[in-house]
Each structure stands twice: as C-alpha cells, then as structure tokens.
Coordinates of C-alpha atoms (C1' of nucleotides) in Angstrom, one line a residue:
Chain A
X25 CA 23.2 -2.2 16.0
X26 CA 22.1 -2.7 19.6
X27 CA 23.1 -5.1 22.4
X28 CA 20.7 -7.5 24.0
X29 CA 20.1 -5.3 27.0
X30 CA 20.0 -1.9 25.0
X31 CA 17.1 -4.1 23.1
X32 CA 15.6 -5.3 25.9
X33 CA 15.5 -1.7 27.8
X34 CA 13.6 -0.5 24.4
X35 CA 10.9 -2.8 24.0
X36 CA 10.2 -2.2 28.1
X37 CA 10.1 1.6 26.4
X38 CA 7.2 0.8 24.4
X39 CA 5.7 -1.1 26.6
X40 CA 6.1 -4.6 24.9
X41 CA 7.6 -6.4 27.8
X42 CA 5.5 -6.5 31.3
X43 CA 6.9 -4.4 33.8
X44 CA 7.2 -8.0 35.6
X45 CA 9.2 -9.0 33.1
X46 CA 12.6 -8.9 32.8
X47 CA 13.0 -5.3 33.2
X48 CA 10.4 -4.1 35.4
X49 CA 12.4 -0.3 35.9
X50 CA 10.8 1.0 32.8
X51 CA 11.4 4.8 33.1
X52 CA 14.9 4.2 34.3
X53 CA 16.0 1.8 31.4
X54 CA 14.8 4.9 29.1
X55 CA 16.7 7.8 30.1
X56 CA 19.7 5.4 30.8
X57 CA 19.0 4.1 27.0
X58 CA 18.9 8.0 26.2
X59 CA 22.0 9.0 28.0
X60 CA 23.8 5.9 26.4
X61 CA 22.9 7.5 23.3
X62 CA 22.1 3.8 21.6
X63 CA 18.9 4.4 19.9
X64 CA 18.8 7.1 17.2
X65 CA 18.2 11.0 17.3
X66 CA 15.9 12.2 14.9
X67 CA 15.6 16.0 14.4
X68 CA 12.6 17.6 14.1
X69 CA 11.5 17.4 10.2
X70 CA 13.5 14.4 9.5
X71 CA 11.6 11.3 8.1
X72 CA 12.1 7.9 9.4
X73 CA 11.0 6.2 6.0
X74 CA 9.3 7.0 3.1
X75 CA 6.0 6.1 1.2
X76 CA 7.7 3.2 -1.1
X77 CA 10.4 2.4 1.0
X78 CA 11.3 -1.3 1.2
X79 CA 10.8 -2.2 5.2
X80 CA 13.6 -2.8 7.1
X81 CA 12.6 -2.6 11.2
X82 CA 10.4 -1.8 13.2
X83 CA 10.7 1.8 14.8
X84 CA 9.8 2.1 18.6
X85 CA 9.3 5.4 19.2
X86 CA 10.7 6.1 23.0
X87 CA 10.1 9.8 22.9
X88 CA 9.2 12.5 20.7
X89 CA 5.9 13.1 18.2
X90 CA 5.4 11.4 14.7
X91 CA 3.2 12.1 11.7
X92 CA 2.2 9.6 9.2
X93 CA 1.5 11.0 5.9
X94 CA 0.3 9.3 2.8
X95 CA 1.2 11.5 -0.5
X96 CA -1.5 11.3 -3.1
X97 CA -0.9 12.1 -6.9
X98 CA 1.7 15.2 -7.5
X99 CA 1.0 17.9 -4.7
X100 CA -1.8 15.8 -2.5
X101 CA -0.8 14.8 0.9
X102 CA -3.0 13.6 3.8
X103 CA -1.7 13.2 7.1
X104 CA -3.5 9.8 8.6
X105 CA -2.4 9.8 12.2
X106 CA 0.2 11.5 14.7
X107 CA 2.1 8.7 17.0
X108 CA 3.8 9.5 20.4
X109 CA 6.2 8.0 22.6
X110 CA 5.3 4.0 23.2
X111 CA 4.0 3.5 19.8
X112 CA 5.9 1.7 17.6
X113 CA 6.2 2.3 13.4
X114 CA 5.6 0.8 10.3
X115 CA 3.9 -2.7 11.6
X116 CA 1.4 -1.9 8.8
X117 CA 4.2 -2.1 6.1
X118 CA 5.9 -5.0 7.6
X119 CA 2.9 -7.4 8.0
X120 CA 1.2 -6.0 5.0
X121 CA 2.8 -5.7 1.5
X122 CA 6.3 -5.5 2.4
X123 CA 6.6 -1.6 1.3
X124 CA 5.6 1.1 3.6
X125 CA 2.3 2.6 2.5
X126 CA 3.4 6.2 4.0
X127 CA 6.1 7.9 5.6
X128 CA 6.8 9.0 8.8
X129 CA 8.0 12.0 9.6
X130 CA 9.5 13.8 13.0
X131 CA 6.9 16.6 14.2
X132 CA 9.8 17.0 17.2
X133 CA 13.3 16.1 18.1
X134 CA 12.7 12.6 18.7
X135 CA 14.9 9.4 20.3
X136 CA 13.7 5.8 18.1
X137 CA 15.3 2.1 18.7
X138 CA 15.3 0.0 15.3
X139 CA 14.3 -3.0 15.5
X140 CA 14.7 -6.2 12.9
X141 CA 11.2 -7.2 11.7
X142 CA 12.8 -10.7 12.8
X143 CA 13.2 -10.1 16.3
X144 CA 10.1 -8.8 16.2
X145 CA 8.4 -12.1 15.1
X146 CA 10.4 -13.6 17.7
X147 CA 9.5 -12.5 20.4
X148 CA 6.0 -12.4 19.7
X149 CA 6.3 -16.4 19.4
X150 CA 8.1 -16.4 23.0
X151 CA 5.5 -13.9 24.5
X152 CA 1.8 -13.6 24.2
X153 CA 1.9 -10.6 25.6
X154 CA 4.0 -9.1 23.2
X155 CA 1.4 -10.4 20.6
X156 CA -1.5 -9.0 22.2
X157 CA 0.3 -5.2 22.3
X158 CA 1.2 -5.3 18.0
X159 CA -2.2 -6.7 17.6
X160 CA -3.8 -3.9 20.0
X161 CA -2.1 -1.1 18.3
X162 CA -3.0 -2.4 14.5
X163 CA -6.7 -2.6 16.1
X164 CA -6.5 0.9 17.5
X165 CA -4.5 2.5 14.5
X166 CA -7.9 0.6 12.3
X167 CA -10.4 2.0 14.6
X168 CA -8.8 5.5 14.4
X169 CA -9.0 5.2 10.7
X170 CA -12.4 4.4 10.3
X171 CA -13.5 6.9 12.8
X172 CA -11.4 9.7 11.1
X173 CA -13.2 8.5 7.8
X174 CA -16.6 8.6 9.0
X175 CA -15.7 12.1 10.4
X176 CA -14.9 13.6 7.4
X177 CA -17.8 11.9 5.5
X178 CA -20.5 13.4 7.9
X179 CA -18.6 15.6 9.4
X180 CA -18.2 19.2 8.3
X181 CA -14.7 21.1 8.9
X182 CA -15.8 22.5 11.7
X183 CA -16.7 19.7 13.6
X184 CA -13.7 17.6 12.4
X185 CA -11.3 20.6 13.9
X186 CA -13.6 20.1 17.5
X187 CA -12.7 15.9 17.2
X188 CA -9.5 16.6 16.5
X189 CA -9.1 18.7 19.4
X190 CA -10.6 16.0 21.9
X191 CA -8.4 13.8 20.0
X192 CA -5.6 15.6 20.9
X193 CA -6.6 16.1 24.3
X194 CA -5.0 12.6 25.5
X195 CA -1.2 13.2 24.6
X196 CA -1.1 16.9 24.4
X197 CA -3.7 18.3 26.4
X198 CA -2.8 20.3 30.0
X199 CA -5.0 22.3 33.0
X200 CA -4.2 25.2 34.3
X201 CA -4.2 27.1 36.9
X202 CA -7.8 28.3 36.1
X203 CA -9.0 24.8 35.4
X204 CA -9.4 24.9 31.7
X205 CA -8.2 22.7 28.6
X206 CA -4.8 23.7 27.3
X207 CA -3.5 21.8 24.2
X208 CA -0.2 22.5 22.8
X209 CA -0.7 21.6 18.6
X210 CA 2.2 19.5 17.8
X211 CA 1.2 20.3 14.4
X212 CA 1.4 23.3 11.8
X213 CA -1.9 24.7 10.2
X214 CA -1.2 23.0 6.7
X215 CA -0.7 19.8 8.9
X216 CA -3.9 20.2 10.8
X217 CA -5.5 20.7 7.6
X218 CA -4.2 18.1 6.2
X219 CA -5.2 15.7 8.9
X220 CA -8.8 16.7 9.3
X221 CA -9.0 16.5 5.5
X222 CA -9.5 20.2 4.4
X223 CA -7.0 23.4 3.4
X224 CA -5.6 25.7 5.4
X225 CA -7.9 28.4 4.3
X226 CA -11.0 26.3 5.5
X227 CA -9.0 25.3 8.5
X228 CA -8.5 29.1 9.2
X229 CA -11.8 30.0 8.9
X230 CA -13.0 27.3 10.9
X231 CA -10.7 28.7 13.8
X232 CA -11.9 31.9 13.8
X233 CA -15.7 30.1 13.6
X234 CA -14.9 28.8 17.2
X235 CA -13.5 31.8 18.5
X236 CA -16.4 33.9 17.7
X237 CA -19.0 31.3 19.1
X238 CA -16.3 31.2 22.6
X239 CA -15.4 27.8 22.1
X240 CA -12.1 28.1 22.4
X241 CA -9.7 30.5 22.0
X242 CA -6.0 29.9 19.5
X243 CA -2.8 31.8 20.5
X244 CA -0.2 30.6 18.0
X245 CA 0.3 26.9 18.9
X246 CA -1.6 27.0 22.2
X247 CA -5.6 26.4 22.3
X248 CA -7.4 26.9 25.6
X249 CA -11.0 25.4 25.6
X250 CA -13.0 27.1 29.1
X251 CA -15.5 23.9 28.8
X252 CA -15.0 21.0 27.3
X253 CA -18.9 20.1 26.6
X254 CA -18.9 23.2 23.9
X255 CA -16.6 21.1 22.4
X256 CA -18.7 17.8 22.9
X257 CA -21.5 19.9 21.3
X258 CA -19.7 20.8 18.2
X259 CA -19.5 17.1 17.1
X260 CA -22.8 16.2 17.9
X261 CA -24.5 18.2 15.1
Chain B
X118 CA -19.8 -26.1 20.0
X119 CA -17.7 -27.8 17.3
X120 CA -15.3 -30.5 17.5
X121 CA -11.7 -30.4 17.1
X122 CA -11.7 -31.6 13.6
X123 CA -14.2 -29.7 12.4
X124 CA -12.8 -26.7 14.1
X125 CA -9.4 -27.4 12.3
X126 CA -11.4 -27.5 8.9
X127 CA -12.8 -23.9 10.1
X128 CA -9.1 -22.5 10.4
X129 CA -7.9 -24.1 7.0
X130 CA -10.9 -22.6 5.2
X131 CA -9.9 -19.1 6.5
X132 CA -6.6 -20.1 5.7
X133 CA -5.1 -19.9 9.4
X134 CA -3.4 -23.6 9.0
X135 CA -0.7 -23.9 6.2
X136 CA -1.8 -26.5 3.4
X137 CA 1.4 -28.0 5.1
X138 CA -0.2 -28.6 8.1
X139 CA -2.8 -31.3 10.0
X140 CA -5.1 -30.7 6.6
X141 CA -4.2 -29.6 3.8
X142 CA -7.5 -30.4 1.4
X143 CA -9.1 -27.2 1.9
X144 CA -11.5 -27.2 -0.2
X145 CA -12.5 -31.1 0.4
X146 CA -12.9 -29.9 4.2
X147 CA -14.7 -26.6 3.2
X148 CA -17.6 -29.0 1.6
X149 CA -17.4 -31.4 4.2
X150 CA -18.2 -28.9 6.9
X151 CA -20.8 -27.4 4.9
X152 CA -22.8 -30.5 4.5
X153 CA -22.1 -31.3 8.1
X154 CA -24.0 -28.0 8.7
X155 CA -21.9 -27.9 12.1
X156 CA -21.1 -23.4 11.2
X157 CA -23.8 -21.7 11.3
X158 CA -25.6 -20.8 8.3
X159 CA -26.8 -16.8 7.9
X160 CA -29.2 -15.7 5.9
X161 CA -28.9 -12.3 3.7
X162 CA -29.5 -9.5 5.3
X163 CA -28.8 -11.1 9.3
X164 CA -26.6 -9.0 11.4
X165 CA -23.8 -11.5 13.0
X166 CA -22.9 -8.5 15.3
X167 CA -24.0 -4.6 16.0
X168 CA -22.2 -1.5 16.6
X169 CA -21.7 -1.6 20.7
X170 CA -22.2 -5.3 21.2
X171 CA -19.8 -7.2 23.6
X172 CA -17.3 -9.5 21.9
X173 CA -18.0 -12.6 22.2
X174 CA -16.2 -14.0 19.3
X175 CA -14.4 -14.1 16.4
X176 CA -16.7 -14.9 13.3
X177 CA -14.7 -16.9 10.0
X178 CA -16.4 -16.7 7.0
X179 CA -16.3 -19.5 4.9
X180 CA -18.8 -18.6 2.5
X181 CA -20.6 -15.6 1.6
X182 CA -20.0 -11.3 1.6
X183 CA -20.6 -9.5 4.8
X184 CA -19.9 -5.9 5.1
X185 CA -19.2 -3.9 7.9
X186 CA -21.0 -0.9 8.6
X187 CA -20.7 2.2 11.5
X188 CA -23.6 3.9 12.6
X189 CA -23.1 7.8 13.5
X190 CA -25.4 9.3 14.7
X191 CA -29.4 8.1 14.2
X192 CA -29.7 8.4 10.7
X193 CA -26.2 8.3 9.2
X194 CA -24.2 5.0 8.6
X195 CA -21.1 4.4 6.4
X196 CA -20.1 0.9 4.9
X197 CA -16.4 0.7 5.9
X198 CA -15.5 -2.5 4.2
X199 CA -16.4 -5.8 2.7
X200 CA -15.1 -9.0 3.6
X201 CA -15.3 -11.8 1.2
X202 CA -14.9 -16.1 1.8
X203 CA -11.5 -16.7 3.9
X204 CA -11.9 -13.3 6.3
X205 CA -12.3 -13.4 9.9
X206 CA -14.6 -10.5 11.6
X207 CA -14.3 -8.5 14.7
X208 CA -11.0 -8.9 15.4
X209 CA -10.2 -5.1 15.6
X210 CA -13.2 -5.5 18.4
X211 CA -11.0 -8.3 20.7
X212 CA -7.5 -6.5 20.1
X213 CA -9.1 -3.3 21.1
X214 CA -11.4 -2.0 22.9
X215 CA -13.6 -5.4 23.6
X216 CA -16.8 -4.3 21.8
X217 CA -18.0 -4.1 18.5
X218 CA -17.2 -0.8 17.0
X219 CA -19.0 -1.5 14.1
X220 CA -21.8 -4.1 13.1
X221 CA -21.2 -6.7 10.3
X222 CA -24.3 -7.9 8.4
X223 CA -24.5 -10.6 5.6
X224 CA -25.0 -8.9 2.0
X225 CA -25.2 -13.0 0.6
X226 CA -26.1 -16.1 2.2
X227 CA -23.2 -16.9 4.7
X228 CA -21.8 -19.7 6.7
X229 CA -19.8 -18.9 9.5
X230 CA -17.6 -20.8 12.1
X231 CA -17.6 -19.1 15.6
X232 CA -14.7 -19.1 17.5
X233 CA -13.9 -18.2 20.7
X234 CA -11.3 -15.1 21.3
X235 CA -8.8 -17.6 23.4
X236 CA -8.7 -20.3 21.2
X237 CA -7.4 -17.7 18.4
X238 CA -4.9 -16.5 21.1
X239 CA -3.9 -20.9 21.9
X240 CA -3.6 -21.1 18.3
X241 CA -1.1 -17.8 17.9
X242 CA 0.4 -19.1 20.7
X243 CA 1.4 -22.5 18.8
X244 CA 1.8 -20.9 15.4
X245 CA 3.7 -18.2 14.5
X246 CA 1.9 -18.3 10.8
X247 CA -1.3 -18.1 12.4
X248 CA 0.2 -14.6 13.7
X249 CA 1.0 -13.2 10.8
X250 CA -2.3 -14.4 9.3
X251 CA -4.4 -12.2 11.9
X252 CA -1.5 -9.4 11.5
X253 CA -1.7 -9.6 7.8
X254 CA -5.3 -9.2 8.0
X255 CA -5.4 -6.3 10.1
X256 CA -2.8 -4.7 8.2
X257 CA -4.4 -5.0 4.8
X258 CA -7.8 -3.9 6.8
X259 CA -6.1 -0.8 8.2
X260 CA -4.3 -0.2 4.8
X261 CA -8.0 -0.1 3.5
X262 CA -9.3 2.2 5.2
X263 CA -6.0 4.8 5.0
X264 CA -6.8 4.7 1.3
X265 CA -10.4 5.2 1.4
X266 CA -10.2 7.8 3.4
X267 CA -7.3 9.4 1.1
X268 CA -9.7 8.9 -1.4
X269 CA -13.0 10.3 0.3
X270 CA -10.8 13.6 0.3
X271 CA -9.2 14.1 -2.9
X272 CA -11.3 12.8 -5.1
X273 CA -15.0 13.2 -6.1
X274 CA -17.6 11.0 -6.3
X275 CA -16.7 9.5 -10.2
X276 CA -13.6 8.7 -8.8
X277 CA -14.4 7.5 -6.1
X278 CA -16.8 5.2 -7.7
X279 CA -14.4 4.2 -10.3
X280 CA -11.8 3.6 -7.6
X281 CA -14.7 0.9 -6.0
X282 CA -15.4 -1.1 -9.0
X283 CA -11.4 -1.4 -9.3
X284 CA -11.2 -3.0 -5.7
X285 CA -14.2 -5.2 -6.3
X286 CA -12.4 -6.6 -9.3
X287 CA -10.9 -8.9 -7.3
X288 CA -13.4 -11.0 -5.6
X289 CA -16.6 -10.1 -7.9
X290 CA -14.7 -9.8 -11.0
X291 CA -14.7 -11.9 -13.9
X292 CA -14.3 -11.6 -17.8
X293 CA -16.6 -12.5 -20.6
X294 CA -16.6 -14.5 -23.7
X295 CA -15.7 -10.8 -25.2
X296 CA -13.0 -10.4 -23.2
X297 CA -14.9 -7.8 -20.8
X298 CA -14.3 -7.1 -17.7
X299 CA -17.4 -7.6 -15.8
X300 CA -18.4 -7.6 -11.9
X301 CA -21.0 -8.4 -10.0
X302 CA -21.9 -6.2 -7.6
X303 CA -22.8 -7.6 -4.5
X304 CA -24.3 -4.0 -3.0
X305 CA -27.3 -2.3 -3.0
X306 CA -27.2 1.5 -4.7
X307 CA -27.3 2.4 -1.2
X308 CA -24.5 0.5 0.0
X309 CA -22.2 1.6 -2.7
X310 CA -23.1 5.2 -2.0
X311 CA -22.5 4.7 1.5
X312 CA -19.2 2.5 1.0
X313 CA -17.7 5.8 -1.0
X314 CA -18.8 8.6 1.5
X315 CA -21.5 9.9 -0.7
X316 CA -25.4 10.3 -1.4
X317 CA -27.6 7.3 -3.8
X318 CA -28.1 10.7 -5.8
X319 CA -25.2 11.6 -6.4
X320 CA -23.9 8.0 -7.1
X321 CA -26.7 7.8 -9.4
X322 CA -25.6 10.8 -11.0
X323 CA -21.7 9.4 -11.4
X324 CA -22.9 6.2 -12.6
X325 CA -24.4 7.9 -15.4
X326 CA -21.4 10.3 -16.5
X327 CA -19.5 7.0 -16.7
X328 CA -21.7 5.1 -18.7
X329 CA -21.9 8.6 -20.7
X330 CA -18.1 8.6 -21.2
X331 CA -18.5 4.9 -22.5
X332 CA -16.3 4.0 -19.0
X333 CA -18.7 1.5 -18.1
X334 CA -22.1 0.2 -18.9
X335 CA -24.6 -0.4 -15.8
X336 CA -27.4 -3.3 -15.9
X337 CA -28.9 -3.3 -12.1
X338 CA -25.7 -4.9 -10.4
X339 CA -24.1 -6.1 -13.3
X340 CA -21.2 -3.3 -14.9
X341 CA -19.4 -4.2 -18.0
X342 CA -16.3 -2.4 -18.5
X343 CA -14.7 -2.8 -21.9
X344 CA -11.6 -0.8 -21.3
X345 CA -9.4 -1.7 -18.2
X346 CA -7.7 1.8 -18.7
X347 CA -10.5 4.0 -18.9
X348 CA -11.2 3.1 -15.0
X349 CA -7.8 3.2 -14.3
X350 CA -7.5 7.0 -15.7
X351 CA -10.8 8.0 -13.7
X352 CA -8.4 7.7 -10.4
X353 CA -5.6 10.1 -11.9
X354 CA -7.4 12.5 -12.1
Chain C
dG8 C1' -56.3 -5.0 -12.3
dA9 C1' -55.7 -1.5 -8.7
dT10 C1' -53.0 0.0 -4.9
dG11 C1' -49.1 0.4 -1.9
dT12 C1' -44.3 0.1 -0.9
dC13 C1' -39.6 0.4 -1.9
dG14 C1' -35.4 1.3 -4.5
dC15 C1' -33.5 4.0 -7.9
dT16 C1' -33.4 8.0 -10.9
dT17 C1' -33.9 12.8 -12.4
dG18 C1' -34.4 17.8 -11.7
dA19 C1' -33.8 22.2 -9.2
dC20 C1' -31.6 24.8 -5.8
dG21 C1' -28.5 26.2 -2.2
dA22 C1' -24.8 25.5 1.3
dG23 C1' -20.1 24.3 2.2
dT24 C1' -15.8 24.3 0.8
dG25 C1' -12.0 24.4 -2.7
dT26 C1' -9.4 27.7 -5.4
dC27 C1' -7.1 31.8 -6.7
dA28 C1' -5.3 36.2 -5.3
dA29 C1' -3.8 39.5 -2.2
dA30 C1' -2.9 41.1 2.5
dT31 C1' -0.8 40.3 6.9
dG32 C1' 2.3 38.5 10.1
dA33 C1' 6.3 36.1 11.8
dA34 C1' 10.9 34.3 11.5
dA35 C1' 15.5 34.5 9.5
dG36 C1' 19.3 36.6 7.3
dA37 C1' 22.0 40.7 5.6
Chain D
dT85 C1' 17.0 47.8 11.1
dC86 C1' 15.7 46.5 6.7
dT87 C1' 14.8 42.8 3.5
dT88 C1' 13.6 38.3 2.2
dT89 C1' 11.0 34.4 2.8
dC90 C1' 7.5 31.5 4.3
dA91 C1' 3.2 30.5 7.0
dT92 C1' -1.2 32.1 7.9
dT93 C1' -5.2 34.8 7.2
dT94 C1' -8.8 37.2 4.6
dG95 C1' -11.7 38.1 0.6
dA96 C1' -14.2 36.9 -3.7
dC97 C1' -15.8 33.5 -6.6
dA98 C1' -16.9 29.0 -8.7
dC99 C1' -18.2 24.3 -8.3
dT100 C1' -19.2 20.0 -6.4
dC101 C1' -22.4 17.8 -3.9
dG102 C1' -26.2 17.4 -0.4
dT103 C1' -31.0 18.2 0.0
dC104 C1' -35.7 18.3 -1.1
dA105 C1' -39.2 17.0 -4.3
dA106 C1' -41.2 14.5 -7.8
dG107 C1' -41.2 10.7 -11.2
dC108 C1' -40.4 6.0 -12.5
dG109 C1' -40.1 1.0 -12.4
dA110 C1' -40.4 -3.5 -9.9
dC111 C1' -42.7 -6.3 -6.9
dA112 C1' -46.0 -7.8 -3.6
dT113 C1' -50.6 -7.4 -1.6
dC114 C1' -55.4 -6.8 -1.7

DNA sequence: GATGTCGCTTGACGAGTGTCAAATGAAAGA
DNA sequence: TCTTTCATTTGACACTCGTCAAGCGACATC
C-alpha cells in the first residue's frame, strides 16, 4: 500500500518520529507525500470508518479536519471530538475492543496515510518515543472527554458554546488586523450542537444570547470575539 | 522503596507481566505482598492524589475501589470513574499534561504499589505486552467516558441510573441462591448521583420509579434485580 | 435519654431546554 | 429567474430536573 519511505515520510507527518530522526525535513516530506499522491484523498463528508467497523489501520491524518461521532439509538448522534492534521485515528478501537466505537468522518477535503495496526506496534517496540506520542494522545483524547462531560453536567448551553469556542481557538482560531479573535467553525450548527450536547434550536438561541450581551459576534461560519476575557467569564458562572 | 521481586509481584497483580512470564502465580504473589505489607495500605476515604497535584507516580491497585473524581468549580465535583483491583491510576496524568487532572480517593480499604513513571516507561520499553496493557487501559478508560457522556445527554436520570447498575455488574455483581442478580454498591447516594451527572434528589427520585416498576428493589447499598431485561430495556428507551 | 450531626428522602416550585411547528434564508437545479 | 430543497432561526409550549425547604432515620456524643 505504501513504500518504506512513503511510511516513514507519514509518521514524520504526525509527528511520531523526532525530527532528529530519520527524517528530520518534516514539512517537506509532506507536501512531497501529497504531490506523490500516496496517501489517500478523502472528500469532504466522506467517512473513514464507521461505528462497528472491524479495525483495520491506523489513520494519520496529515491534513484536513475530522469529526468523531458516536450514533446513539435510531436518530441520536453525538459528536465527541474534532481531530486535525497530526492526530492519528481510531487507536481507541485498535487497543480497545477490536471494533471502532464511532466513526469518523471528513469535515474538509482531507489527505490520510493508513497504517497496519502491526507496524504500528512495531515501531512503538523500536521507539520510545513513538510510545510516548500514542500514549499522550489517548491521555489527551481521555482528558478532553472528561472535561467535555463535566461541561455539560454543570454547564449550561450557553457556557458549553463559550468552551467550545476557546476550544476551538487552538486549531482554528486567527487575529486580525484590529486585534480580535477570529474563528473559522469547521463545523455546521447541527454539528456544533451536537458536540456541545444540545439541538440546534438551543444552539441558536444561545448564539443570539452572546450577540446581545457583545460577546461575540457570528457571520455565517466566521465568529469574531473583541475580548477574549468575556469569553473566560461566560464559563466561570 | 520496594525490591525487585516484590515490585515484579506488583506488576503481575495489575496484570502487566504475562502468567507466562518471571511469575506466573498471581494470586500466591498477590497474598504474599500483602502480608509482607511492603504496598501501602489506604484507608477508606484517603485521597492517594488531588485534582492539580504533580505526578509523582503511577499508583496499581491491588486491592480495593477507588474512584476518580473532578472538581469544577468550589462546590461542584463529578465522579468520572471507578477503578476496581488490577487498575493502575494517573496514567492520563504522566502521558499528558504531568499533573493530576483529577483526584482519586479510596471508596474501600486499598493497597497500593507505587511506582515510579520511568520504571513503567523501562518496563514498556522491554515489553511490548506491557504496552498494550497501559494502551488497553486508556482505551477502555477513554471509551468510558465517550459513553457516559453519550449517555449524560440522551438519556435521563432512570436511565442513566439503570445504565450504572449495568456497568457495576461486573465487578460488584453477583447472583443469589434465587438466581437474582444482586450488587453491591460500593457508593455513597451522593457518589452515584454525582457518577451519572445528576442531583441525590433526583436519584432518589429514579431509584424509586424503579423499584415502583418492580425494575429493582433497593436495601441501603444492596439492589436486587430479578429481571436482567427489565434494566436492559430502561437504556432503550 | 436527650441532643446534634449527617445522609437520605419527600414535597413544591421554577428555570432551562427539548419538542413541535412555522417562518426565513441560502444554495442548487430547472 | 423561479422553484425546490435543506439548514437555520424563531416562537409557543411541555416536561424533566435542579433548587430550596422540611422531614426522617441512623449514629455518635453529651
């Protein structure tokens, strides 16, 4: 499916091998993995696997923007966490029951590099490193989980759509020229809804709660927040 | 602290060393390092680490219940999981951020071995099952807590509560000369309230609509449930 | 035995949010 | 441009559950 070095250049991608490694041009071994067109295009809406699936590889996601959604009865869906570029998929499912426990789907056109749970286990027995990086992302993935579940415990939606904002902040958050917070939602309003554990209508009305109080302001997709501690605020009461 | 024997025993009572391995009487060894008293012994109620501490460890409990607990706030505090005889604790805290994000207190009597973060990493190093012991717990730990907080949302607090007494069926379960199903809860009212996002009220109030509906009986921390199924349908819903 | 404390239960009430229905808006196709 | 379709918003209403208050039982202390 991949030649050594193709492999090689992708876990660099995600960050798995040291840049004093083997491949220490990590940028460059991307785009030329991109232009070689090895790894797989995945269009924006496409899932990678599916709650139930038997697990076959590991994804490593080298660019692009994934949701992880767990279906729930009939019409119930919860979406548990967005990954970006660097993050690799379905370690849960492969060191857990066998079966992926949700499904991952595309929120944009994104470039992924399968790899064999088996090389996987590999490598982590040649590298420590590589160890510490599957176990730091299970850790982080765990902590995310149980802060998102506190959140929505004692949390009402209003402040859950404020965290989820700062949360977002990391991988999609800008400045511009006038020195405020710019976030670009990678996600719908159902999905946003979804993820901070409420329905759109709540969601909505929870939007227009923030605008009216100045806290930030929605156009479409794009959120602009003029100060960040009116955010803060929000999620301390 | 410990010698290298007893040390081993401490990984084959978590289960870290194959049966295969240097020991493989588990249980003989369990005893042994008991009566040594060389882990430490914790009484109910201790804390073995708090929400913000550094890590200094990684706790394996050989004997006893211990939940895990996030404060939020001053007065709010959610139980985010139990971990029963064989678990190790705080490793989400040395694979992430390096502190505690949570605090782990004894709900029994415990004895716990203490380890020291780089030994676990030697030990990985050497043993690729070791890895997929720590991975598997993380996993399953991770798994958890994407289900609980699936749950916190879609269903209410009977539920909920029904969907506890199935996941302490396991460890605290066992079945009477009837043919009952009973457990032994090893919570507090509070605890369990907490533990399924909610209010002792309203628990109290769910606990009574299922012994109304015949689901389950309640005496203090002992619940009988005659009908496997009954539970069961409480989740479908 | 009287008193205090603590954990749990019960009742009454209201706030937050889910649900249903309809209106609005935006994107795609004829 | 005019439909068609879907996502989002808004409004009205019901219901679960959190909150406050009081009552109850167990247990320890005086």
């Amino acid at each position: 499916m991949s030649s050594p070095t193709q492999r090689d250049a992708c876990w660099t991608a995600v960050g798995l091998l040291d840049s004093s490694g083997r491949n220490d041009l990590v940028q460059s071994e991307l785009t030329a993995l991109q232009n070689a067109g090895s790894n797989e295009s995945v269009a924006s809406g496409e899932t990678l696997f599916a709650q139930g699936d038997r697990v076959t590889g590991i994804a490593c996601l080298i660019q692009g923007t994934v949701a992880i959604h767990r279906s729930h009865g009939k019409e119930h869906s919860t979406l548990l966490r967005l990954l970006d570029s660097g993050s690799m998929l379905g370690l849960d499912g492969v060191f857990g029951s066998g079966t992926h426990a949700n499904s991952a789907v595309a929120l944009t056109e994104c470039s992924v590099c399968w790899i064999e749970p088996e090389a996987l286990c590999e490598l982590m027995a040649k590298s420590p490193a590589v160890i510490r990086k599957v176990l730091g992302r299970l850790a982080f993935d765990l902590e995310a989980s149980d802060e998102a579940r506190v959140n929505v415990v004692h949390l009402q939606v209003r402040a859950r759509l404020a965290a989820m904002l700062l949360a977002l902040r990391d991988r999609h958050g800008t400045v511009d020229e006038s020195g405020n917070l710019v976030i670009r939602l990678p996600l719908s309003r159902r999905d946003m809804a979804s993820a901070i554990g409420t329905r759109p209508e709540s969601l909505s009305r929870a939007i227009r709660a923030l605008e009216n109080d100045r806290v930030a302001s929605f156009h479409g997709k794009r959120v602009v927040i003029r100060d960040l501690d009116d955010l803060l605020d929000e999620i301390e009461l």
